[in-house]
Structures are given as C-alpha cells and as structure tokens.
Amino acid sequence: MVREEVAVSTRTLQWKCVESRTDSKRLYYGRFILAPLMKGQADTIGIAMRRALLGEIEGTCITRAKSEKVPHEYSTIVGIEESVHAILMNLKEIVLRSHLYGTRDASICVRGPRYVTAQDIIPPPSVEIVDTTQHIASLTEPIDLCIELQIERDRGYRMKTPNNYQDGSYPIDAVSMPVRNANHSIHSYGNGNEKQEILFLEIWTNGSLTPKEALHEASRNLIDLFIPFLHAEEQDINLEDNPNRFTVPFFTFHDRLANIRKNKKGIALKCIFIDQSELPPRTYNCLKRSNIHTLLDLLSNSQEDLMRIEHFRIEDVKQILDILQKHFTIDLPKNKL
C-alpha cells in the first residue's frame, strides 16, 4: 500500500493520487483528490467522472464459446465436473487486456484429467490474460476438451440474446467494464464566501488497467464529448415524420479545419483532437497510448518519433503526413530538431 500526505493548494487547481494498492491480480484500488474547488464544483465533477468511469471506458472480454461436443448450454459432459453453463460463467470472469478492435479468435485444447485455467487459453497476438489462474473447468477423466473462443472490445454490459446461437456456439454476457466501482466524496473547508471543497475519487478496477489509467481515460472521454459545444456553430436538427426521431449532423474534423481557415485568429491547435481525423482506429489508439491526443501533440513529434511508437508502421506515418499536408500544408520533420 502506498499513502501520501494530502497537501491542498489555495492557488491553483491540482490533483494527486493519495492512496494506491493492489488487492489481487483482478482488483486494483486508487484514491485521488482534486482541489481547491469552489462550492458546488466537486459534486458536478464527481458525478460526471463516476458515470464516465463506469460507462465510457472500453474493455476486452470473451463474448462467445463453441465446442462440438456440447448439445446445449445446460447440458453436462461425462468427465467434466462443471456443467456447460458453469464453464461459460467461468469464461465470463476472465479479464483480458488489449487495445485491439474487431473480433478476435482464441482457443482452448487440453486433455484430462487436469484443472483447466485461463493459462490454457491460446490468445491472439496483443491480447494479454490478466490472471492466468482463473479456473475454467475440472477434467476428471482422460478426455479432450476443445473450445473455440471469440474475443471483442466494447464498453458497458451487453447481455446475450436467447436466440443468438450460431453453429453450436453459445454467447456469453459481455462485461466490457474495466472499472468495477467508483465513488466520490467531498470535504469542505473555510467559512462564508471563502468556503472551498476537496473532491475525493475512489476507483476500483479489474486489473486490465490501473485506477490512474482509468481516470485519464474517463477524463479524455468527457472532454471529447464536450468539445463540439466549444467550437461548433449551432446547426438545425432535421426532424422526420416521427417527432421522436431526429438526426444530428456529424461534426467532423473538416469542419474544424474550415473554421481555422475562415477565422484569422484561428482555433488553438490543442483544441483539435486526433479522434476527429480520418485516422483508422488502430493508428488512433497507438497515438493515444503515446499521449498524443491533439494536433498540437502530434506536431511536437518528428517522423522518427512516430516510428518509435509500439505497433506503428511506415504506412501509418505516411497516412498522417498525407492528412497534415492535405488540410494544413505542413509536414512533420524527419528527425527531431
């Protein structure tokens, strides 16, 4: 356990991790403070952060399992202690760490008698199993157990649908929620008009990311949601025949570029986020993991710097250069100046 003394500044807004511990491979805890805040601000931030932590952060999990020897989900197999349903519930509890999008395949193929754990899963590249000791099944006889798995990255909780069975495979409730729980509390100090607040945030994660990483991710997602209100002009909403249905024009990266060209003062480069560009998800995630979130962050790097990013390819750099040249008529230097 790591503890730090809380030092509150009355001049500038600051945040700090005051407690951090690892209870198990699948349970991390962190406690953070933000201060000094004016009266009422702590509750505003705390409520928004809790919702973002629990609902806006993406996670990776097993969403489907398939085995040729399984007649239906609630059947039992001779030589296996658990029912098929119990095995599916154990697979649901496995925690994965990955930044990949789309559907990925994994598998289990073992022979008993033995205990089957998450360590027996053969995962796809760039997918890591957080706790390899997670129990899956107990084989009591010398039989083969082969299971094909499907892995996806999403956010929130997605329940399986009763009729969503494909070729003998069985869906698993997708729990793509790296944050297990989040709480906020407020401490007030001072008197009268000088009264100020300290916001305390407590975060528990499943081990696929640390509480500090979850805090950064939730903050970034909240910022992305509010950016359109800062730089987009009000636009008409097109109502259809059904008054309860409407479509909102998508605010694109090109709109921001048009505003820069029209406005001589321009919009600060730090307010143009790379997630509004034409970059594919894989390239965007590589940049994001390297703390490159805005156009200003991107322009502070050279081509050589980008090539040092994990999983980055020369094709990715060329695509970024094409976008910068097309919309800004600027290039990234090959080497750091």
Coordinates of C-alpha atoms in Angstrom, one line a residue:
M1 CA 0.0 0.0 0.0
V2 CA 1.2 3.5 -0.9
R3 CA 0.0 6.5 1.1
E4 CA 0.9 10.2 0.6
E5 CA 0.1 13.2 2.7
V6 CA -2.6 15.5 1.3
A7 CA -1.3 19.0 0.6
V8 CA -4.0 21.4 -0.5
S9 CA -3.1 24.4 -2.6
T10 CA -5.2 27.5 -2.4
R11 CA -3.8 29.0 -5.6
T12 CA -4.1 26.5 -8.5
L13 CA -6.3 23.5 -9.2
Q14 CA -4.3 20.3 -8.6
W15 CA -4.9 16.6 -8.5
K16 CA -3.0 13.9 -6.7
C17 CA -3.1 10.1 -6.0
V18 CA -3.1 9.8 -2.2
E19 CA -3.5 6.0 -2.0
S20 CA -2.8 3.1 -4.3
R21 CA -2.8 -0.6 -3.7
T22 CA -3.2 -4.0 -5.5
D23 CA -5.5 -6.3 -3.6
S24 CA -5.2 -9.1 -6.2
K25 CA -4.4 -9.5 -9.9
R26 CA -8.0 -8.6 -10.7
L27 CA -8.6 -5.9 -8.1
Y28 CA -6.7 -2.6 -8.1
Y29 CA -7.6 0.4 -5.9
G30 CA -6.8 4.1 -6.2
R31 CA -7.8 7.2 -4.3
F32 CA -7.4 10.6 -5.8
I33 CA -8.1 14.2 -4.8
L34 CA -8.8 17.4 -6.8
A35 CA -8.6 20.8 -5.0
P36 CA -9.3 23.6 -4.4
L37 CA -12.7 23.8 -5.9
M38 CA -15.4 26.4 -5.4
K39 CA -18.6 25.4 -3.6
G40 CA -20.7 23.0 -5.8
Q41 CA -18.0 22.2 -8.3
A42 CA -16.8 19.0 -6.5
D43 CA -20.3 17.4 -6.9
T44 CA -20.5 18.4 -10.5
I45 CA -17.2 16.9 -11.4
G46 CA -17.6 13.8 -9.1
I47 CA -21.0 12.8 -10.7
A48 CA -19.7 13.2 -14.2
M49 CA -16.5 11.3 -13.5
R50 CA -18.2 8.4 -11.9
R51 CA -20.6 8.0 -14.9
A52 CA -17.6 8.2 -17.3
L53 CA -15.6 5.7 -15.3
L54 CA -18.4 3.1 -15.2
G55 CA -19.8 3.6 -18.6
E56 CA -17.4 5.2 -21.1
I57 CA -14.2 3.2 -20.7
E58 CA -13.7 0.2 -23.1
G59 CA -12.6 -3.2 -22.1
T60 CA -11.9 -6.6 -23.8
C61 CA -13.7 -9.8 -22.9
I62 CA -14.8 -13.2 -24.2
T63 CA -18.2 -13.0 -25.9
R64 CA -18.8 -16.4 -27.4
A65 CA -17.7 -20.1 -26.9
K66 CA -18.1 -23.1 -29.2
S67 CA -17.5 -26.8 -28.7
E68 CA -18.6 -29.7 -30.9
K69 CA -19.4 -32.0 -28.0
V70 CA -22.0 -29.6 -26.4
P71 CA -25.6 -30.3 -27.3
H72 CA -27.0 -27.3 -25.4
E73 CA -25.9 -24.7 -22.8
Y74 CA -27.4 -26.5 -19.8
S75 CA -26.1 -30.0 -20.6
T76 CA -23.3 -31.9 -18.8
I77 CA -20.4 -33.8 -20.2
V78 CA -19.1 -37.1 -18.8
G79 CA -15.6 -36.5 -17.4
I80 CA -16.1 -32.8 -16.7
E81 CA -17.1 -31.8 -13.2
E82 CA -18.8 -28.5 -14.2
S83 CA -21.9 -28.1 -16.4
V84 CA -21.6 -26.3 -19.7
H85 CA -23.3 -23.3 -18.1
A86 CA -20.8 -23.2 -15.3
I87 CA -17.9 -23.2 -17.7
L88 CA -19.5 -20.3 -19.7
M89 CA -19.8 -18.4 -16.4
N90 CA -16.1 -19.0 -15.6
L91 CA -15.1 -17.8 -19.1
K92 CA -17.1 -14.6 -18.4
E93 CA -14.9 -13.9 -15.4
I94 CA -11.7 -13.9 -17.3
V95 CA -10.1 -10.5 -17.5
L96 CA -8.2 -9.5 -20.7
R97 CA -6.0 -6.6 -21.6
S98 CA -5.9 -5.4 -25.2
H99 CA -6.2 -2.3 -27.4
L100 CA -7.3 -4.2 -30.5
Y101 CA -10.7 -3.6 -32.1
G102 CA -12.9 -6.0 -34.0
T103 CA -13.5 -9.7 -33.4
R104 CA -10.5 -11.9 -32.5
D105 CA -10.3 -15.7 -32.1
A106 CA -8.8 -17.7 -29.3
S107 CA -9.0 -21.4 -28.3
I108 CA -8.5 -24.0 -25.5
C109 CA -7.4 -27.5 -26.3
V110 CA -6.4 -29.7 -23.4
R111 CA -6.6 -33.4 -22.3
G112 CA -7.6 -34.6 -18.8
P113 CA -7.5 -35.4 -16.1
R114 CA -6.5 -31.9 -15.0
Y115 CA -7.7 -28.5 -14.0
V116 CA -8.3 -26.1 -16.8
T117 CA -7.4 -22.5 -16.1
A118 CA -7.0 -19.2 -18.1
Q119 CA -3.4 -20.2 -18.7
D120 CA -4.6 -22.9 -21.1
I121 CA -6.2 -20.3 -23.4
I122 CA -4.3 -19.6 -26.6
P123 CA -4.9 -15.9 -27.1
P124 CA -4.5 -13.9 -30.3
P125 CA -1.4 -11.5 -30.6
S126 CA -1.6 -8.4 -28.5
V127 CA -4.2 -9.8 -26.1
E128 CA -3.0 -10.5 -22.6
I129 CA -4.7 -12.6 -19.9
V130 CA -4.5 -10.6 -16.6
D131 CA -5.0 -13.6 -14.2
T132 CA -3.9 -16.9 -15.7
T133 CA -5.0 -18.8 -12.5
Q134 CA -8.7 -18.1 -13.2
H135 CA -10.5 -21.5 -13.0
I136 CA -12.5 -22.7 -16.1
A137 CA -13.2 -26.5 -15.6
S138 CA -12.1 -29.7 -13.9
L139 CA -11.5 -32.7 -16.1
T140 CA -11.8 -35.9 -14.1
E141 CA -11.2 -38.4 -16.9
P142 CA -8.8 -38.7 -19.8
I143 CA -10.9 -36.8 -22.3
D144 CA -10.2 -34.0 -24.7
L145 CA -11.7 -30.5 -24.2
C146 CA -11.5 -28.2 -27.2
I147 CA -13.3 -24.8 -27.0
E148 CA -13.2 -22.1 -29.7
L149 CA -13.5 -18.6 -28.2
Q150 CA -14.4 -15.2 -29.6
I151 CA -12.9 -12.0 -28.1
E152 CA -14.2 -8.5 -28.6
R153 CA -13.5 -5.0 -27.3
D154 CA -16.5 -2.8 -26.3
R155 CA -17.8 -0.8 -23.4
G156 CA -20.6 -1.3 -20.9
Y157 CA -22.6 -4.5 -20.3
R158 CA -24.2 -6.4 -23.2
M159 CA -26.5 -9.3 -22.3
K160 CA -26.6 -12.3 -24.6
T161 CA -29.8 -12.7 -26.6
P162 CA -31.7 -16.1 -26.2
N163 CA -31.8 -16.7 -29.9
N164 CA -28.2 -15.6 -30.7
Y165 CA -26.8 -19.1 -31.3
Q166 CA -24.6 -19.8 -34.3
D167 CA -23.3 -23.2 -35.5
G168 CA -23.5 -24.7 -32.0
S169 CA -21.7 -21.7 -30.4
Y170 CA -23.0 -20.0 -27.2
P171 CA -23.0 -16.3 -26.5
I172 CA -21.6 -15.0 -23.2
D173 CA -22.7 -11.9 -21.4
A174 CA -20.1 -9.3 -22.4
V175 CA -18.8 -7.3 -19.4
S176 CA -16.6 -4.7 -21.0
M177 CA -16.2 -2.7 -17.9
P178 CA -12.6 -2.3 -16.6
V179 CA -13.8 -0.2 -13.7
R180 CA -15.6 -2.3 -11.1
N181 CA -16.7 0.5 -8.9
A182 CA -16.2 4.3 -8.4
N183 CA -17.2 6.6 -5.6
H184 CA -16.8 10.3 -4.9
S185 CA -16.9 12.2 -1.6
I186 CA -16.5 15.9 -0.7
H187 CA -14.7 17.7 2.1
S188 CA -15.5 21.3 2.6
Y189 CA -13.3 23.9 4.5
G190 CA -13.2 27.6 5.0
N191 CA -16.0 30.0 6.1
G192 CA -18.5 32.1 4.3
N193 CA -17.6 33.3 0.8
E194 CA -14.1 31.7 1.3
K195 CA -15.6 28.2 1.5
Q196 CA -13.9 25.7 -0.7
E197 CA -14.1 22.0 -1.5
I198 CA -11.8 18.9 -2.0
L199 CA -13.1 16.2 -4.2
F200 CA -12.1 12.6 -3.3
L201 CA -12.4 9.9 -6.0
E202 CA -12.1 6.2 -5.3
I203 CA -11.7 3.8 -8.2
W204 CA -11.6 0.0 -8.2
T205 CA -10.5 -1.7 -11.5
N206 CA -10.4 -5.3 -12.7
G207 CA -6.6 -5.3 -13.3
S208 CA -6.8 -4.7 -17.1
L209 CA -5.8 -1.1 -16.4
T210 CA -4.8 0.9 -13.3
P211 CA -7.0 3.3 -11.5
K212 CA -4.8 6.2 -12.7
E213 CA -5.1 5.0 -16.3
A214 CA -8.9 4.7 -15.8
L215 CA -9.0 8.3 -14.5
H216 CA -7.1 9.6 -17.5
E217 CA -9.3 7.6 -20.0
A218 CA -12.5 8.8 -18.4
S219 CA -11.3 12.4 -18.4
R220 CA -10.3 12.2 -22.1
N221 CA -13.7 10.7 -23.0
L222 CA -15.6 13.5 -21.1
I223 CA -13.5 16.2 -22.9
D224 CA -14.2 14.6 -26.3
L225 CA -18.0 14.7 -25.5
F226 CA -18.0 18.5 -24.8
I227 CA -15.6 19.7 -27.5
P228 CA -18.4 20.2 -30.1
F229 CA -20.1 22.7 -27.8
L230 CA -16.9 24.8 -27.7
H231 CA -16.1 25.1 -31.4
A232 CA -19.2 24.1 -33.5
E233 CA -21.9 26.6 -34.5
E234 CA -25.4 25.7 -33.8
Q235 CA -27.0 23.6 -36.5
D236 CA -30.5 22.8 -37.4
I237 CA -31.8 19.3 -36.4
N238 CA -33.7 17.5 -39.1
L239 CA -36.9 16.2 -37.8
E240 CA -38.5 13.3 -39.7
D241 CA -42.2 12.3 -39.8
N242 CA -41.8 10.8 -36.4
P243 CA -41.3 13.6 -33.9
N244 CA -39.5 11.3 -31.6
R245 CA -36.8 10.6 -34.2
F246 CA -34.1 13.1 -35.3
T247 CA -30.7 13.1 -36.9
V248 CA -27.9 15.4 -35.8
P249 CA -25.3 16.4 -38.4
F250 CA -21.9 14.8 -37.6
F251 CA -19.3 17.3 -36.5
T252 CA -16.2 16.4 -38.5
F253 CA -12.6 17.1 -38.5
H254 CA -13.1 19.1 -41.7
D255 CA -15.5 21.5 -40.1
R256 CA -12.8 22.5 -37.6
L257 CA -10.3 22.9 -40.4
A258 CA -12.7 25.1 -42.3
N259 CA -13.2 27.3 -39.2
I260 CA -9.4 27.7 -38.9
R261 CA -9.1 28.9 -42.5
K262 CA -12.0 31.4 -42.1
N263 CA -11.1 32.8 -38.8
K264 CA -7.8 34.7 -38.8
K265 CA -7.4 34.2 -35.1
G266 CA -7.8 30.5 -35.7
I267 CA -8.6 27.8 -33.2
A268 CA -5.8 26.7 -30.9
L269 CA -4.2 23.5 -32.2
K270 CA -4.5 22.0 -28.8
C271 CA -8.3 22.1 -29.2
I272 CA -8.3 19.9 -32.3
F273 CA -8.3 16.2 -31.2
I274 CA -6.9 13.5 -33.4
D275 CA -10.0 11.3 -32.8
Q276 CA -11.9 13.6 -35.2
S277 CA -9.5 12.9 -38.1
E278 CA -9.6 10.3 -40.8
L279 CA -7.2 8.0 -39.0
P280 CA -8.2 4.4 -38.6
P281 CA -8.9 3.1 -35.1
R282 CA -5.6 1.1 -34.8
T283 CA -3.5 4.2 -35.7
Y284 CA -5.5 6.4 -33.4
N285 CA -5.1 4.0 -30.5
C286 CA -1.4 3.8 -31.0
L287 CA -1.1 7.6 -30.8
K288 CA -3.5 7.8 -27.8
R289 CA -1.4 5.3 -25.9
S290 CA 1.6 7.5 -26.5
N291 CA -0.2 10.6 -25.0
I292 CA -0.8 12.2 -28.4
H293 CA -4.3 13.5 -28.1
T294 CA -4.4 16.8 -30.0
L295 CA -3.0 18.2 -33.2
L296 CA -0.5 20.2 -31.1
D297 CA 0.7 17.0 -29.5
L298 CA 1.2 15.4 -33.0
L299 CA 3.1 18.4 -34.4
S300 CA 5.6 18.3 -31.5
N301 CA 6.8 14.9 -32.8
S302 CA 9.0 14.0 -35.8
Q303 CA 8.5 11.2 -38.2
E304 CA 11.3 9.4 -36.4
D305 CA 9.4 9.8 -33.1
L306 CA 6.3 8.3 -34.5
M307 CA 8.2 5.3 -35.8
R308 CA 9.3 4.5 -32.2
I309 CA 5.6 4.1 -31.2
E310 CA 4.8 0.5 -30.4
H311 CA 2.9 -1.3 -33.3
F312 CA 3.4 1.7 -35.6
R313 CA 4.2 1.1 -39.3
I314 CA 5.7 3.3 -42.0
E315 CA 2.2 3.2 -43.7
D316 CA 0.7 4.8 -40.6
V317 CA 3.3 7.6 -40.7
K318 CA 2.6 8.2 -44.4
Q319 CA -1.1 8.4 -43.8
I320 CA -0.6 11.0 -41.1
L321 CA 1.7 13.1 -43.4
D322 CA -0.9 13.0 -46.1
I323 CA -3.6 14.3 -43.8
L324 CA -1.3 17.1 -42.5
Q325 CA -0.3 18.1 -46.0
K326 CA -3.8 18.0 -47.4
H327 CA -5.5 20.1 -44.7
F328 CA -2.7 22.2 -43.3
T329 CA 0.0 22.2 -45.9
I330 CA 2.6 21.3 -43.3
D331 CA 5.0 18.4 -42.9
L332 CA 6.5 16.7 -39.9
P333 CA 10.3 16.9 -39.8
K334 CA 12.0 13.5 -40.3
N335 CA 14.2 14.0 -37.3
K336 CA 13.9 15.9 -34.0
L337 CA 15.2 19.3 -34.3

